[in-house]
């Protein structure tokens, strides 16, 4: 069967075979063509678009900063306690036998406490370092640390209130100065808890890998 003159635009074209020049190939039946709505293009870097990194919520960012600060301060405090223990050891080296033994025991106690404090400081530091890529486990770690921070701050606040309650003659200024560190510590602990336990943080830590 002849399809007529190939130069005639009105001639019947053959079914199948190569597509006409200048026209894109048609996708097989049942498969949408590329660039259509069924095949969204993955533009990275656009927040909320599939395939793009999910931005860290503000509460998580604040909790990460607080964890860094608390961890660094605890590490510095532990190093200071170790130095105090070394100073005690040097002070009692040339003393009498009994004083030397007491000074050595006290210096060892300070060194052990300092090492424990430095080791404990790794908890908030490592948690803060992993918040950007971590998942639920890192979030739980931060919430537990914030809960302990809040507990010890409340305990310190109660102890200060009970201790200074009977010092009526000292006035309100010393009482306020004694409560300020406990109040600051309490606020930081609550910030960590609320920053990591809200719904925005939950969605962030349940984000798919990219």
JSON list of N, CA and C in Angstrom, two decimals, residues 40-71:
[
{"chain": "A", "resi": 40, "resn": "UNK", "atom": "N", "xyz": [7.44, 15.67, 39.26]},
{"chain": "A", "resi": 40, "resn": "UNK", "atom": "CA", "xyz": [7.96, 16.97, 39.73]},
{"chain": "A", "resi": 40, "resn": "UNK", "atom": "C", "xyz": [9.48, 16.96, 39.70]},
{"chain": "A", "resi": 41, "resn": "UNK", "atom": "N", "xyz": [10.01, 18.07, 39.30]},
{"chain": "A", "resi": 41, "resn": "UNK", "atom": "CA", "xyz": [11.46, 18.20, 39.28]},
{"chain": "A", "resi": 41, "resn": "UNK", "atom": "C", "xyz": [11.97, 18.45, 40.69]},
{"chain": "A", "resi": 42, "resn": "UNK", "atom": "N", "xyz": [13.08, 17.82, 41.07]},
{"chain": "A", "resi": 42, "resn": "UNK", "atom": "CA", "xyz": [13.64, 17.94, 42.42]},
{"chain": "A", "resi": 42, "resn": "UNK", "atom": "C", "xyz": [14.59, 19.13, 42.46]},
{"chain": "A", "resi": 43, "resn": "UNK", "atom": "N", "xyz": [14.06, 20.27, 42.85]},
{"chain": "A", "resi": 43, "resn": "UNK", "atom": "CA", "xyz": [14.90, 21.46, 43.01]},
{"chain": "A", "resi": 43, "resn": "UNK", "atom": "C", "xyz": [15.42, 21.50, 44.44]},
{"chain": "A", "resi": 44, "resn": "UNK", "atom": "N", "xyz": [16.67, 21.23, 44.63]},
{"chain": "A", "resi": 44, "resn": "UNK", "atom": "CA", "xyz": [17.24, 21.23, 45.98]},
{"chain": "A", "resi": 44, "resn": "UNK", "atom": "C", "xyz": [17.40, 22.65, 46.46]},
{"chain": "A", "resi": 45, "resn": "UNK", "atom": "N", "xyz": [17.34, 22.79, 47.79]},
{"chain": "A", "resi": 45, "resn": "UNK", "atom": "CA", "xyz": [17.52, 24.08, 48.40]},
{"chain": "A", "resi": 45, "resn": "UNK", "atom": "C", "xyz": [16.25, 24.87, 48.58]},
{"chain": "A", "resi": 46, "resn": "UNK", "atom": "N", "xyz": [15.12, 24.38, 48.12]},
{"chain": "A", "resi": 46, "resn": "UNK", "atom": "CA", "xyz": [13.85, 25.07, 48.28]},
{"chain": "A", "resi": 46, "resn": "UNK", "atom": "C", "xyz": [13.14, 24.47, 49.49]},
{"chain": "A", "resi": 47, "resn": "UNK", "atom": "N", "xyz": [12.94, 25.24, 50.59]},
{"chain": "A", "resi": 47, "resn": "UNK", "atom": "CA", "xyz": [12.32, 24.67, 51.79]},
{"chain": "A", "resi": 47, "resn": "UNK", "atom": "C", "xyz": [10.93, 24.14, 51.50]},
{"chain": "A", "resi": 48, "resn": "UNK", "atom": "N", "xyz": [10.64, 22.97, 52.02]},
{"chain": "A", "resi": 48, "resn": "UNK", "atom": "CA", "xyz": [9.34, 22.36, 51.86]},
{"chain": "A", "resi": 48, "resn": "UNK", "atom": "C", "xyz": [9.15, 21.61, 50.57]},
{"chain": "A", "resi": 49, "resn": "UNK", "atom": "N", "xyz": [10.10, 21.70, 49.62]},
{"chain": "A", "resi": 49, "resn": "UNK", "atom": "CA", "xyz": [9.96, 21.00, 48.35]},
{"chain": "A", "resi": 49, "resn": "UNK", "atom": "C", "xyz": [10.59, 19.63, 48.47]},
{"chain": "A", "resi": 50, "resn": "UNK", "atom": "N", "xyz": [9.97, 18.60, 47.89]},
{"chain": "A", "resi": 50, "resn": "UNK", "atom": "CA", "xyz": [10.54, 17.25, 48.02]},
{"chain": "A", "resi": 50, "resn": "UNK", "atom": "C", "xyz": [11.97, 17.19, 47.53]},
{"chain": "A", "resi": 51, "resn": "UNK", "atom": "N", "xyz": [12.81, 16.57, 48.34]},
{"chain": "A", "resi": 51, "resn": "UNK", "atom": "CA", "xyz": [14.22, 16.42, 47.99]},
{"chain": "A", "resi": 51, "resn": "UNK", "atom": "C", "xyz": [15.10, 17.52, 48.53]},
{"chain": "A", "resi": 52, "resn": "UNK", "atom": "N", "xyz": [14.53, 18.55, 49.17]},
{"chain": "A", "resi": 52, "resn": "UNK", "atom": "CA", "xyz": [15.33, 19.65, 49.70]},
{"chain": "A", "resi": 52, "resn": "UNK", "atom": "C", "xyz": [15.49, 19.48, 51.21]},
{"chain": "A", "resi": 53, "resn": "UNK", "atom": "N", "xyz": [16.59, 19.95, 51.79]},
{"chain": "A", "resi": 53, "resn": "UNK", "atom": "CA", "xyz": [16.80, 19.82, 53.24]},
{"chain": "A", "resi": 53, "resn": "UNK", "atom": "C", "xyz": [15.75, 20.60, 54.01]},
{"chain": "A", "resi": 54, "resn": "UNK", "atom": "N", "xyz": [15.29, 20.03, 55.11]},
{"chain": "A", "resi": 54, "resn": "UNK", "atom": "CA", "xyz": [14.30, 20.70, 55.96]},
{"chain": "A", "resi": 54, "resn": "UNK", "atom": "C", "xyz": [15.02, 21.63, 56.92]},
{"chain": "A", "resi": 55, "resn": "UNK", "atom": "N", "xyz": [14.63, 22.90, 56.98]},
{"chain": "A", "resi": 55, "resn": "UNK", "atom": "CA", "xyz": [15.33, 23.84, 57.87]},
{"chain": "A", "resi": 55, "resn": "UNK", "atom": "C", "xyz": [15.09, 23.50, 59.33]},
{"chain": "A", "resi": 56, "resn": "UNK", "atom": "N", "xyz": [16.09, 23.78, 60.17]},
{"chain": "A", "resi": 56, "resn": "UNK", "atom": "CA", "xyz": [15.99, 23.51, 61.60]},
{"chain": "A", "resi": 56, "resn": "UNK", "atom": "C", "xyz": [15.09, 24.56, 62.26]},
{"chain": "A", "resi": 57, "resn": "UNK", "atom": "N", "xyz": [14.09, 24.13, 63.04]},
{"chain": "A", "resi": 57, "resn": "UNK", "atom": "CA", "xyz": [13.22, 25.10, 63.71]},
{"chain": "A", "resi": 57, "resn": "UNK", "atom": "C", "xyz": [13.98, 25.97, 64.69]},
{"chain": "A", "resi": 58, "resn": "UNK", "atom": "N", "xyz": [13.41, 27.13, 64.99]},
{"chain": "A", "resi": 58, "resn": "UNK", "atom": "CA", "xyz": [14.08, 28.06, 65.90]},
{"chain": "A", "resi": 58, "resn": "UNK", "atom": "C", "xyz": [14.26, 27.51, 67.30]},
{"chain": "A", "resi": 59, "resn": "UNK", "atom": "N", "xyz": [13.27, 26.74, 67.78]},
{"chain": "A", "resi": 59, "resn": "UNK", "atom": "CA", "xyz": [13.41, 26.16, 69.12]},
{"chain": "A", "resi": 59, "resn": "UNK", "atom": "C", "xyz": [14.56, 25.18, 69.21]},
{"chain": "A", "resi": 60, "resn": "UNK", "atom": "N", "xyz": [14.76, 24.41, 68.16]},
{"chain": "A", "resi": 60, "resn": "UNK", "atom": "CA", "xyz": [15.89, 23.46, 68.14]},
{"chain": "A", "resi": 60, "resn": "UNK", "atom": "C", "xyz": [17.21, 24.21, 68.06]},
{"chain": "A", "resi": 61, "resn": "UNK", "atom": "N", "xyz": [17.25, 25.29, 67.28]},
{"chain": "A", "resi": 61, "resn": "UNK", "atom": "CA", "xyz": [18.48, 26.09, 67.21]},
{"chain": "A", "resi": 61, "resn": "UNK", "atom": "C", "xyz": [18.83, 26.68, 68.57]},
{"chain": "A", "resi": 62, "resn": "UNK", "atom": "N", "xyz": [17.82, 27.21, 69.27]},
{"chain": "A", "resi": 62, "resn": "UNK", "atom": "CA", "xyz": [18.08, 27.75, 70.60]},
{"chain": "A", "resi": 62, "resn": "UNK", "atom": "C", "xyz": [18.56, 26.69, 71.57]},
{"chain": "A", "resi": 63, "resn": "UNK", "atom": "N", "xyz": [17.93, 25.51, 71.53]},
{"chain": "A", "resi": 63, "resn": "UNK", "atom": "CA", "xyz": [18.36, 24.42, 72.41]},
{"chain": "A", "resi": 63, "resn": "UNK", "atom": "C", "xyz": [19.79, 23.99, 72.10]},
{"chain": "A", "resi": 64, "resn": "UNK", "atom": "N", "xyz": [20.15, 23.98, 70.82]},
{"chain": "A", "resi": 64, "resn": "UNK", "atom": "CA", "xyz": [21.52, 23.59, 70.46]},
{"chain": "A", "resi": 64, "resn": "UNK", "atom": "C", "xyz": [22.53, 24.60, 71.00]},
{"chain": "A", "resi": 65, "resn": "UNK", "atom": "N", "xyz": [22.23, 25.89, 70.90]},
{"chain": "A", "resi": 65, "resn": "UNK", "atom": "CA", "xyz": [23.14, 26.91, 71.42]},
{"chain": "A", "resi": 65, "resn": "UNK", "atom": "C", "xyz": [23.30, 26.77, 72.93]},
{"chain": "A", "resi": 66, "resn": "UNK", "atom": "N", "xyz": [22.18, 26.54, 73.64]},
{"chain": "A", "resi": 66, "resn": "UNK", "atom": "CA", "xyz": [22.25, 26.39, 75.09]},
{"chain": "A", "resi": 66, "resn": "UNK", "atom": "C", "xyz": [23.05, 25.15, 75.47]},
{"chain": "A", "resi": 67, "resn": "UNK", "atom": "N", "xyz": [22.87, 24.06, 74.74]},
{"chain": "A", "resi": 67, "resn": "UNK", "atom": "CA", "xyz": [23.63, 22.84, 75.02]},
{"chain": "A", "resi": 67, "resn": "UNK", "atom": "C", "xyz": [25.12, 23.07, 74.82]},
{"chain": "A", "resi": 68, "resn": "UNK", "atom": "N", "xyz": [25.48, 23.78, 73.75]},
{"chain": "A", "resi": 68, "resn": "UNK", "atom": "CA", "xyz": [26.89, 24.11, 73.54]},
{"chain": "A", "resi": 68, "resn": "UNK", "atom": "C", "xyz": [27.43, 24.93, 74.72]},
{"chain": "A", "resi": 69, "resn": "UNK", "atom": "N", "xyz": [26.70, 25.95, 75.12]},
{"chain": "A", "resi": 69, "resn": "UNK", "atom": "CA", "xyz": [27.17, 26.84, 76.20]},
{"chain": "A", "resi": 69, "resn": "UNK", "atom": "C", "xyz": [27.32, 26.07, 77.51]},
{"chain": "A", "resi": 70, "resn": "UNK", "atom": "N", "xyz": [26.30, 25.30, 77.86]},
{"chain": "A", "resi": 70, "resn": "UNK", "atom": "CA", "xyz": [26.36, 24.55, 79.12]},
{"chain": "A", "resi": 70, "resn": "UNK", "atom": "C", "xyz": [27.47, 23.51, 79.10]},
{"chain": "A", "resi": 71, "resn": "UNK", "atom": "N", "xyz": [27.65, 22.84, 77.97]},
{"chain": "A", "resi": 71, "resn": "UNK", "atom": "CA", "xyz": [28.71, 21.84, 77.89]},
{"chain": "A", "resi": 71, "resn": "UNK", "atom": "C", "xyz": [30.09, 22.46, 78.02]}
]
